[in-house]
Short mmCIF file of C-alpha atoms in Angstrom, two decimals:
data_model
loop_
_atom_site.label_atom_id
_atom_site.label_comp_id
_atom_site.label_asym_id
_atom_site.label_seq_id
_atom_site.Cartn_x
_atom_site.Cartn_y
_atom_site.Cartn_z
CA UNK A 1 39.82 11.64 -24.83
CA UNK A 2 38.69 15.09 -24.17
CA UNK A 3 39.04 17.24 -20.81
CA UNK A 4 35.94 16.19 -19.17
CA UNK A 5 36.77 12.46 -19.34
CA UNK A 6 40.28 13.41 -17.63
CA UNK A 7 39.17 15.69 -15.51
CA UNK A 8 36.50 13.15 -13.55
CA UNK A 9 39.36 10.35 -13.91
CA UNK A 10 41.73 12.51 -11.74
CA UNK A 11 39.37 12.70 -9.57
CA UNK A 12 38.19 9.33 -9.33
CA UNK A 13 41.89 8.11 -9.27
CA UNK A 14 42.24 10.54 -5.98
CA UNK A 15 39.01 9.64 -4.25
CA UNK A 16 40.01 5.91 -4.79
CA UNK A 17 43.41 6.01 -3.90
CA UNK A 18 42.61 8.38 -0.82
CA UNK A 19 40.18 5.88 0.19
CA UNK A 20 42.01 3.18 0.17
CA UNK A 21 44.93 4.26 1.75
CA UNK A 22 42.84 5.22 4.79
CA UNK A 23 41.09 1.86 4.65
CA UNK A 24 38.21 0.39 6.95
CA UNK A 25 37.15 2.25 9.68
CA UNK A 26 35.16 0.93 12.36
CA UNK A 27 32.69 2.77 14.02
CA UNK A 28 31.47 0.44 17.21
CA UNK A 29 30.03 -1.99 15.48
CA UNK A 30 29.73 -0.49 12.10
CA UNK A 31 32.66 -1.40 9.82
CA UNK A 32 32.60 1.43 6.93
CA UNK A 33 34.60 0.50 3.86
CA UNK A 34 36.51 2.71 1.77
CA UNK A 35 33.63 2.13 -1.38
CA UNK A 36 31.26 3.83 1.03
CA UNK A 37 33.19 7.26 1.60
CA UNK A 38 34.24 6.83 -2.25
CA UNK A 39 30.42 7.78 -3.01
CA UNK A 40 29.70 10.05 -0.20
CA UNK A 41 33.20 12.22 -1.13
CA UNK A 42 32.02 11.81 -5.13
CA UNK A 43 28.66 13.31 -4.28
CA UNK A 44 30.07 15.82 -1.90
CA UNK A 45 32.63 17.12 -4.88
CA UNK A 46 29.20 17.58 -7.16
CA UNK A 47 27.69 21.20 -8.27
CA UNK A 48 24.20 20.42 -5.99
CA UNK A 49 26.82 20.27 -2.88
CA UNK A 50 29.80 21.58 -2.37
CA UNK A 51 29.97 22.91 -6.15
CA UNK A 52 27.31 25.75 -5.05
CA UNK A 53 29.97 27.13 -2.72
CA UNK A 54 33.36 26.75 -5.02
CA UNK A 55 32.75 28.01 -8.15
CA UNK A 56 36.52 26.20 -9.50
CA UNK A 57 35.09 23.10 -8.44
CA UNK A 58 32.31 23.37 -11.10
CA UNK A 59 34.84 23.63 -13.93
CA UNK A 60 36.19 20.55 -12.79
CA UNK A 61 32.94 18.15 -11.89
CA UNK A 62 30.35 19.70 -13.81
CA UNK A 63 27.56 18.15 -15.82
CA UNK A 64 29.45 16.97 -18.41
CA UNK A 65 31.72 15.34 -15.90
CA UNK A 66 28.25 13.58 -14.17
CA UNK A 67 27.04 12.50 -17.41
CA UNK A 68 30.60 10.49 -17.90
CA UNK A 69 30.65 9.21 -14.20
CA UNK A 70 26.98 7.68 -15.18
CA UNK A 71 28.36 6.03 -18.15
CA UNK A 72 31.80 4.66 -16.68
CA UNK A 73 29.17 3.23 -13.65
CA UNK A 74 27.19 1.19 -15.97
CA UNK A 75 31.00 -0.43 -18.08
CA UNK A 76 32.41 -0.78 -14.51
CA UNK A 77 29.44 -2.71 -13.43
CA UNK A 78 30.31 -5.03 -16.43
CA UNK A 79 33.82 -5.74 -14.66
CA UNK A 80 32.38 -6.13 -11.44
CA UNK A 81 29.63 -8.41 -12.69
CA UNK A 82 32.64 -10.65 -14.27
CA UNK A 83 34.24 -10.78 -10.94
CA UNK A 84 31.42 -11.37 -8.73
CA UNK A 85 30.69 -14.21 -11.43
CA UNK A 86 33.78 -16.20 -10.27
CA UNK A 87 32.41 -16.27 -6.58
CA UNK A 88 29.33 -18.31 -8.43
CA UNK A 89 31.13 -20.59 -10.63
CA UNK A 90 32.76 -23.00 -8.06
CA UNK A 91 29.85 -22.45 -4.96
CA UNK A 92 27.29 -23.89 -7.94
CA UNK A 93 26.51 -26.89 -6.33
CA UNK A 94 25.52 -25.48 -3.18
CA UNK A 95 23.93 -22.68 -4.50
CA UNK A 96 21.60 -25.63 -6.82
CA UNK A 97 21.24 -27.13 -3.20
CA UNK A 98 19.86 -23.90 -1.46
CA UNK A 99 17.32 -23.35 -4.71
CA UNK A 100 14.42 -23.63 -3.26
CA UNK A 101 15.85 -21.22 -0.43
CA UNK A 102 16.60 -18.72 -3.34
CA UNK A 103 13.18 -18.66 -4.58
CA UNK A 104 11.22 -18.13 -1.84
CA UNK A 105 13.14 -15.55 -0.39
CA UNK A 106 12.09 -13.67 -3.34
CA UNK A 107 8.83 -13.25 -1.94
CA UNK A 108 9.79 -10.99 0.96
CA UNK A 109 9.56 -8.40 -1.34
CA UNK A 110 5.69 -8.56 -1.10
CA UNK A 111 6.00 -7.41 2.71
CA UNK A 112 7.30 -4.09 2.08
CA UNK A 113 3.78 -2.60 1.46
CA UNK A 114 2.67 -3.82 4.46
CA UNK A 115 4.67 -1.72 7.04
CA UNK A 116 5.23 0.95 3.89
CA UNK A 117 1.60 2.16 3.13
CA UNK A 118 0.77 2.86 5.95
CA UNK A 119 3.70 4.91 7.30
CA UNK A 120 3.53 6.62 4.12
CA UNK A 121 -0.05 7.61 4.88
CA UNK A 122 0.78 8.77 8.32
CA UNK A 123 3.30 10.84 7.08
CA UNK A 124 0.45 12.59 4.94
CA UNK A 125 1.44 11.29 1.51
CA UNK A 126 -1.68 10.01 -0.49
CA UNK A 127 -1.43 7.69 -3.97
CA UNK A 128 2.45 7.89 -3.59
CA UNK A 129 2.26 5.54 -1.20
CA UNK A 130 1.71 3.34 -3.73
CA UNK A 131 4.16 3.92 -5.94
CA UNK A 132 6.78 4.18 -3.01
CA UNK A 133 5.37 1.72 -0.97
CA UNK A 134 5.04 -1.17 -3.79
CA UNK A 135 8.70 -2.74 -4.36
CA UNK A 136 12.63 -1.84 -4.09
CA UNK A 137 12.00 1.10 -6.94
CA UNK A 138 15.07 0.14 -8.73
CA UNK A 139 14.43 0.32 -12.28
CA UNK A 140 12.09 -1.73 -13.37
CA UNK A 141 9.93 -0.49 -10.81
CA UNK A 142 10.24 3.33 -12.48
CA UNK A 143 9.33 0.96 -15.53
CA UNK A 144 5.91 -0.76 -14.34
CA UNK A 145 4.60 2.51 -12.48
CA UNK A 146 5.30 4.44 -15.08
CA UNK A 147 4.02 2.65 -17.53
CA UNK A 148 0.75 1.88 -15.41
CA UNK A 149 0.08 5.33 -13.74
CA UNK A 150 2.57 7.45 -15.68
CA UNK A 151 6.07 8.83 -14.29
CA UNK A 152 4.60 12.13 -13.47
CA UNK A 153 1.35 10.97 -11.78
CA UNK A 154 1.41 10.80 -7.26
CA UNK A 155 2.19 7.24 -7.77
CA UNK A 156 5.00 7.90 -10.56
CA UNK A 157 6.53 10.37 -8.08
CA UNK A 158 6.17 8.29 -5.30
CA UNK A 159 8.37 5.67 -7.21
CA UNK A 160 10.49 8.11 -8.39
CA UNK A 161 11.54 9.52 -4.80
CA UNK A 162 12.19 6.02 -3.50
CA UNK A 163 14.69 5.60 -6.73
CA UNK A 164 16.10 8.89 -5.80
CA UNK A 165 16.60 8.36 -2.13
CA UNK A 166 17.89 4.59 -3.11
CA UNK A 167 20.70 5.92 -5.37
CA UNK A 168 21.89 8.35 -3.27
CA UNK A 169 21.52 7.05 -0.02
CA UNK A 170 20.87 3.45 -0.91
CA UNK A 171 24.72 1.83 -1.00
CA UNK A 172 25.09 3.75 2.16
CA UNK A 173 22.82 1.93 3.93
CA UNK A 174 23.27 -1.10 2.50
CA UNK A 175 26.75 -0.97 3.56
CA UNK A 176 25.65 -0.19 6.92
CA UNK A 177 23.14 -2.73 7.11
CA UNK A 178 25.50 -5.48 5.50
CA UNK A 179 27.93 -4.82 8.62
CA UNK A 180 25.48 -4.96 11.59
CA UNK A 181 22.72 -7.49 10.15
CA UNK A 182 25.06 -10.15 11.61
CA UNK A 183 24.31 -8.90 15.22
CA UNK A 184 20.67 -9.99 14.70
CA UNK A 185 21.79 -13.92 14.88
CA UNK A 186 20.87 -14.18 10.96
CA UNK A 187 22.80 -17.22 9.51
CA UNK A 188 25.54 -15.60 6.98
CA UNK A 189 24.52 -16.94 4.04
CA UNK A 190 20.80 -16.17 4.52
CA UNK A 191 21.70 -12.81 5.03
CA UNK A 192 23.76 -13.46 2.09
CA UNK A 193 20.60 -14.16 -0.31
CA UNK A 194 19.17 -10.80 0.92
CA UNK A 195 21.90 -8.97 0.09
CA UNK A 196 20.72 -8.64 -3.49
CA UNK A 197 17.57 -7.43 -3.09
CA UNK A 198 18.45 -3.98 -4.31
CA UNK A 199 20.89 -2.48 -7.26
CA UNK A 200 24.28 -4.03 -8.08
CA UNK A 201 25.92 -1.31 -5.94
CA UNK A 202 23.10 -1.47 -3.31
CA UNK A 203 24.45 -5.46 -3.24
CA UNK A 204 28.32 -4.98 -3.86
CA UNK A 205 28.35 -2.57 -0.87
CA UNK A 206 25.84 -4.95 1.81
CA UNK A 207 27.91 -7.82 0.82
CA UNK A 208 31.32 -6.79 1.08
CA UNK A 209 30.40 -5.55 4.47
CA UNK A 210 28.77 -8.44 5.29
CA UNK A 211 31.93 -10.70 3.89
CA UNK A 212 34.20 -8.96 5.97
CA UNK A 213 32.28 -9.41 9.30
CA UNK A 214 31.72 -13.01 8.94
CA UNK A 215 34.60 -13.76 8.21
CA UNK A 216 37.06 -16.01 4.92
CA UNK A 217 35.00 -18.72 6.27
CA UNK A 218 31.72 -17.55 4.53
CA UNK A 219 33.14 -14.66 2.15
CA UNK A 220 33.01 -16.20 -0.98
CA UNK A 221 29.77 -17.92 -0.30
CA UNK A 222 28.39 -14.99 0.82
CA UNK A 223 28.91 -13.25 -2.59
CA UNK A 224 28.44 -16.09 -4.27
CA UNK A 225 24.94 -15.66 -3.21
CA UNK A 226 24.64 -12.52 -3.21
CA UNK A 227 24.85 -11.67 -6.79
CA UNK A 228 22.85 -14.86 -7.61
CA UNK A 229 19.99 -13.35 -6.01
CA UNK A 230 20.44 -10.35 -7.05
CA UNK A 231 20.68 -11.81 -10.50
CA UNK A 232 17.43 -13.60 -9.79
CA UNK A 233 15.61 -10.51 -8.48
CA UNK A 234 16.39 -8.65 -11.56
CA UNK A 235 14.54 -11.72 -13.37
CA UNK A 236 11.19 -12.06 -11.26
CA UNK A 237 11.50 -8.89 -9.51
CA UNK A 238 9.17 -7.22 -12.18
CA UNK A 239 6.95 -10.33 -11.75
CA UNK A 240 6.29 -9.90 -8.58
CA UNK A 241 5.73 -6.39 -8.88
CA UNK A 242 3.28 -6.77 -11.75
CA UNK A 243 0.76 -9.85 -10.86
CA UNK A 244 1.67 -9.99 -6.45
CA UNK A 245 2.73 -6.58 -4.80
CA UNK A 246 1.05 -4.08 -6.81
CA UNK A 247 -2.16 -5.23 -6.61
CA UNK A 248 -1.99 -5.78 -3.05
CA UNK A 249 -1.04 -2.70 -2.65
CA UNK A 250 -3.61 -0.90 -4.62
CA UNK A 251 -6.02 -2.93 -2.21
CA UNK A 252 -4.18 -2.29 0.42
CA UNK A 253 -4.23 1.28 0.12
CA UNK A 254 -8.27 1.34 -0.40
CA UNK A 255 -8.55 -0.57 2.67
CA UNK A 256 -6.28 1.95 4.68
CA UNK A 257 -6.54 5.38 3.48
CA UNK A 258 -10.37 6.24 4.46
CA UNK A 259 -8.87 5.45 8.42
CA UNK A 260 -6.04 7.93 7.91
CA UNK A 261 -8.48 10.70 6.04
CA UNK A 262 -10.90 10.48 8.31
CA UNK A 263 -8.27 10.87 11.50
CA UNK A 264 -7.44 13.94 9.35
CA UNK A 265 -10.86 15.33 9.12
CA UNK A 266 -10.71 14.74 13.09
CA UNK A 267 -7.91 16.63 13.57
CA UNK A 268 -8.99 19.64 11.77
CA UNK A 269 -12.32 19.59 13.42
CA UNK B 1 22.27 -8.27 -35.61
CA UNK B 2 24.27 -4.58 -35.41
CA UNK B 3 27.43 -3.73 -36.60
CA UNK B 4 30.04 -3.50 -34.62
CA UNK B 5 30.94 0.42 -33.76
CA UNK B 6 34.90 0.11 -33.68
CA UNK B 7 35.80 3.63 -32.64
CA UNK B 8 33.53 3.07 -29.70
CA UNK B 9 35.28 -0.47 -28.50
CA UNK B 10 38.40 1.34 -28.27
CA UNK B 11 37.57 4.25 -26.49
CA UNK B 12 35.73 1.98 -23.80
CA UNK B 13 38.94 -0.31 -23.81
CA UNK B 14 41.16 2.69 -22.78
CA UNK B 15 38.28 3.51 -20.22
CA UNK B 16 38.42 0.63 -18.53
CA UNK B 17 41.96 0.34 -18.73
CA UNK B 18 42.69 3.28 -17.07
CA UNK B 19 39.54 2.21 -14.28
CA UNK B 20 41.76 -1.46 -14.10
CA UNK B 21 45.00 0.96 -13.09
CA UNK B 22 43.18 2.56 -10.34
CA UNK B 23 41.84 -0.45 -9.08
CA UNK B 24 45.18 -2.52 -9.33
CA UNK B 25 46.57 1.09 -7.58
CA UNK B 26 44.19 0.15 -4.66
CA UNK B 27 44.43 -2.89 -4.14
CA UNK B 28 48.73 -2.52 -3.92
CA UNK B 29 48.01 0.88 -1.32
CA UNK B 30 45.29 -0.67 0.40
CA UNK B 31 46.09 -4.25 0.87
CA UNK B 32 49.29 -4.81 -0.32
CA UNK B 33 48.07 -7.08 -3.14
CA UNK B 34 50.22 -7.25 -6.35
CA UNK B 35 49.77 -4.69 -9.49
CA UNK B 36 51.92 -6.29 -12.39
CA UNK B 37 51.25 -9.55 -11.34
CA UNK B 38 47.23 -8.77 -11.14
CA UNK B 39 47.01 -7.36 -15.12
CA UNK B 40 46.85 -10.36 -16.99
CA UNK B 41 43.30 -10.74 -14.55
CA UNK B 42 42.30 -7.56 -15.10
CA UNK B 43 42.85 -7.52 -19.09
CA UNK B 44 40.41 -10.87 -19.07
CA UNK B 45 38.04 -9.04 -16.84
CA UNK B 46 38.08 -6.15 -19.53
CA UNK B 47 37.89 -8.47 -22.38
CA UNK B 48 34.90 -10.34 -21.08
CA UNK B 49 32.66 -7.54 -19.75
CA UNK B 50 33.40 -5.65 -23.14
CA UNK B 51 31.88 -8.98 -25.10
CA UNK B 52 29.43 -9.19 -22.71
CA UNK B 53 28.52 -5.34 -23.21
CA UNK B 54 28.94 -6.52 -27.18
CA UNK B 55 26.66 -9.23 -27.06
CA UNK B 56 23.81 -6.88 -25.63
CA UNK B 57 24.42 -4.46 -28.38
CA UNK B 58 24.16 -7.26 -31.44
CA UNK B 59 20.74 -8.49 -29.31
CA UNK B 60 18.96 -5.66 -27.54
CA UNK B 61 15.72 -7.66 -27.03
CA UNK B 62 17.99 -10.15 -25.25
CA UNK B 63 15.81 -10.39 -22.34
CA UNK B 64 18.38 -10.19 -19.41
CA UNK B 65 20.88 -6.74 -19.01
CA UNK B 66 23.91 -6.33 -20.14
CA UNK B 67 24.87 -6.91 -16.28
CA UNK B 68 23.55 -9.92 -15.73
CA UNK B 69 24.94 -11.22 -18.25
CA UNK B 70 28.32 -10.42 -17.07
CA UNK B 71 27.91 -12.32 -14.06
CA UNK B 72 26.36 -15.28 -16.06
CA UNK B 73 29.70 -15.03 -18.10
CA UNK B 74 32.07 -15.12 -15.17
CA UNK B 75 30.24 -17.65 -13.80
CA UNK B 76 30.50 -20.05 -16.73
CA UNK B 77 34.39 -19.16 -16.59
CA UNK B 78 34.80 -20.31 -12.97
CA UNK B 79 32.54 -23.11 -13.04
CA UNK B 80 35.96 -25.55 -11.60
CA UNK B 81 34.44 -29.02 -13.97
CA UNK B 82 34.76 -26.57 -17.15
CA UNK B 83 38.59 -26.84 -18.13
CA UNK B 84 38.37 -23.25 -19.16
CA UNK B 85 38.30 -22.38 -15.51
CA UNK B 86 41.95 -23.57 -15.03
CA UNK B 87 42.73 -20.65 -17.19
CA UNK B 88 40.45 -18.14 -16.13
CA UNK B 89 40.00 -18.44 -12.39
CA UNK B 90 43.40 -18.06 -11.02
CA UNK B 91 44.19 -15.18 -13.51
CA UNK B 92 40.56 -13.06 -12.12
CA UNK B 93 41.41 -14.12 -8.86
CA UNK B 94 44.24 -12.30 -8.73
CA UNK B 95 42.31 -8.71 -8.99
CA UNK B 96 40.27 -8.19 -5.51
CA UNK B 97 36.68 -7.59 -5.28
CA UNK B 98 36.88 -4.60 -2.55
CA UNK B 99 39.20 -2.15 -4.90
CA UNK B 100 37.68 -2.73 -8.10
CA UNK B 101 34.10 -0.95 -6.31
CA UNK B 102 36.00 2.15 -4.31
CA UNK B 103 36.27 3.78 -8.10
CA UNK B 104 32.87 2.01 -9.04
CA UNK B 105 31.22 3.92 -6.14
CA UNK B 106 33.50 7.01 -6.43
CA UNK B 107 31.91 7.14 -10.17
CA UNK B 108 28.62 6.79 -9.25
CA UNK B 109 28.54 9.35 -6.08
CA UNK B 110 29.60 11.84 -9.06
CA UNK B 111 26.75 10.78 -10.93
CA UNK B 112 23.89 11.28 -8.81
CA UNK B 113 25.45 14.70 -7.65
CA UNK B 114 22.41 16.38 -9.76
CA UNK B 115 19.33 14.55 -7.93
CA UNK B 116 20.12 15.80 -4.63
CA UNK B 117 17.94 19.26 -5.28
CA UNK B 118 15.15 17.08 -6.65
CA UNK B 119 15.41 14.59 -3.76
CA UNK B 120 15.38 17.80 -1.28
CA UNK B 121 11.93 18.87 -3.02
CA UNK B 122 10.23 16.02 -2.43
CA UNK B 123 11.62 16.25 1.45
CA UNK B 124 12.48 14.16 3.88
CA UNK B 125 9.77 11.85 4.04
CA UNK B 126 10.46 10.24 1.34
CA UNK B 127 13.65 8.94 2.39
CA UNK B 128 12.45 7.61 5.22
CA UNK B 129 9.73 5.70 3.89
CA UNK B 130 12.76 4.74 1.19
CA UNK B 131 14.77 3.61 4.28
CA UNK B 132 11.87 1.92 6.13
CA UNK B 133 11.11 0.05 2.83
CA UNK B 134 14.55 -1.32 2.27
CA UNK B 135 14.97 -2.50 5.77
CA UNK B 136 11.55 -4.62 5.73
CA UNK B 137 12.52 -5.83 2.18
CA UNK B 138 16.16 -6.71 3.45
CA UNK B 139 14.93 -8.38 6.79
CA UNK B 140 11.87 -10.30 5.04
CA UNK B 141 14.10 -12.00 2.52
CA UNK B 142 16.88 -12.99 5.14
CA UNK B 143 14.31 -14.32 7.50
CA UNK B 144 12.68 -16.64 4.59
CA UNK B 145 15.86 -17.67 3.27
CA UNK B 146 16.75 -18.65 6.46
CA UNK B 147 13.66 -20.78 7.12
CA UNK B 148 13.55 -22.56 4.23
CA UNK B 149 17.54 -23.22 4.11
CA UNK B 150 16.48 -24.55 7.67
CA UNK B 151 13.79 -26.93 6.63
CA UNK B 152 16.32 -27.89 3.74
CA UNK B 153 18.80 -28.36 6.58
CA UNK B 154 21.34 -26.24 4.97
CA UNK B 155 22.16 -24.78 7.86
#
């Protein structure tokens, strides 16, 4: 155990403790939980942040201390994944029942290029859009666009930025959106299933918000299937991806793009 | 098939040992749940996830991760027709869900501290497009599911 692995376990043991001492807050309608200021007060402590202004702060998290964090996420995500397990076991039969339900959600992936593209477009990007318009970019997204266009082509950078802006701001959101989704008049437990479409903590964080506003009534269902679907996304999200959204997308760009470079042209003229 | 790599067992025992002690911390501060009473669950949570994390090692082309598996695992564990589960399920049940993710998340805030410059280069469009794409994705799925759990009359 060296000082690098104790120094980021103090501080995780403060942030968590800190945390949950102070509890939920609610915000309105917006419950935030204390998971959700646990990663924004972990990325505030970091050398990008708050680390460029205290220079004792850097001996403390540095990147050493990062590279640990990203290796304790990944054995922590085993214990989690154990837990969240034991919501499946004894829902099995209705989550058997609500199959079909399971599988076709999947496909609501494939409408994320659809409004995507062509805001990316508008927002002058060109071939990223494809890369960030295409899926979720968790990683096996980073995996099929790199592979197919290369990580540090427009669409490899488009993917990557979506990845980026999904692990920093991604359980954030999620959170959020797990908490106020109910308002919509969603039925729990569909809004359950979508709950996994992202990363495990992208998941753990919508559906422990979303558990807590519906209620004991629907909690353990609702993680129940949660992490099935997020289990199932990690098996045909790539897929999808591969043989569905990607090549609609590349068509889907073609289609678009001469409309949005020709309003440019306009413009200029 | 890979040997097993001892040295490296132990050291991610004590890790997750001490991570089990802050959660168990949490969940006594924050919701006045047990800690002695909750580490018999949280030792079987270690034990399993570090088998699971085991198993992936002896079988990298195993086709599912190492986290999936997990959940696989503690599903098979709570499944209540197994009689396994009579031993299992009560213990786990005793940790809560919401404490053992505060140091989860604290971890991983720490670990993306180094991708906020490269996020800031590629501005702010990107996270908007990001944001716009998870909403869509999150709002599709939900709507589906709950059609077809409709015409299923699940709901």
């Amino acid at each position: 155990m060296n000082k690098n692995t104790i120094n980021v376990f103090l501080v995780v043991t403060i942030i968590s403790l800190v945390c949950e001492k102070v509890g939920k807050i609610q915000l309105g309608k917006v419950a935030l939980f204390p998971m959700l200021f646990a990663v924004i007060i972990g990325m505030i402590l970091t050398p990008d942040l708050l680390g460029k202004k205290i220079k004792k702060l850097r001996d403390i998290i540095g990147e050493k201390e990062m590279k640990i964090a990203s290796d304790m996420v990944m054995l922590i995500l085993l214990m989690l994944g154990i837990k969240l397990g034991t919501f499946v076991g004894p829902n099995l039969d209705k989550i058997i029942q609500a199959g079909p339900a399971f599988l076709a959600q999947e496909f609501g992936h494939v409408l994320a290029p659809l409004v995507a593209v062509p805001l990316a477009l508008k927002l002058g990007l060109t071939r990223e859009a494809i890369g960030a318009g295409s899926s979720i970019s968790r990683e096996a997204s980073l995996g099929v666009i790199g592979e197919k266009y290369g990580i540090s082509s427009l669409e490899g950078s488009g993917v990557l930025g979506v990845y980026l802006a999904g692990t920093i701001v991604g359980t954030i959101y999620f959170g959020v959106l797990g908490s106020l989704a109910i308002y919509t008049g969603i039925h729990p437990l569909a809004l359950g299933m979508a709950c996994g479409v992202g990363s495990g903590s992208m998941m753990t964080a919508a559906a422990s918000s979303l558990a807590e506003v519906v209620g004991p009534q629907y909690a353990d269902q609702v993680f129940a299937y949660a992490s099935t679907s997020n289990m199932l996304s990690g098996l045909t999200g790539v897929n999808i991806l591969v043989f569905i959204s990607l090549p609609f997308t590349e068509w889907y760009y073609k289609k678009l793009s001469p409309k949005f470079l020709k309003k440019e042209v306009k413009q200029h003229a | 098939m890979r040997s097993l790599d001892i040295k490296k067992y132990v050291l991610y025992f004590i890790l997750m040992s001490m991570t089990g002690i802050i959660v168990l911390a949490g969940q006594a501060i924050g919701l006045q749940k047990q800690f002695i009473g909750a580490i018999p669950g949280m030792f079987l949570i270690i034990i399993l996830a570090l088998g699971c994390f085991a198993v992936k090692e002896a079988f990298p082309k195993f086709p599912l991760p190492a986290y999936a598996l997990s959940t696989i695992v503690g599903m098979i564990v709570s499944i209540p027709a197994l009689s396994i589960s009579k031993f299992f399920a009560p213990q786990i049940g005793t940790v809560e869900f919401m404490p053992l993710c505060t140091p989860l998340l604290a971890f991983a805030g720490i670990s993306v501290g180094d991708k906020i410059e490269q996020l800031k280069a590629m501005s702010w469009k990107i996270v908007i497009i990001a944001l716009v794409v998870f909403t869509t994705i999150f709002f599709a799925c939900a709507l589906i599911a709950q059609g077809v759990l409709r015409l299923q009359g699940a709901i």
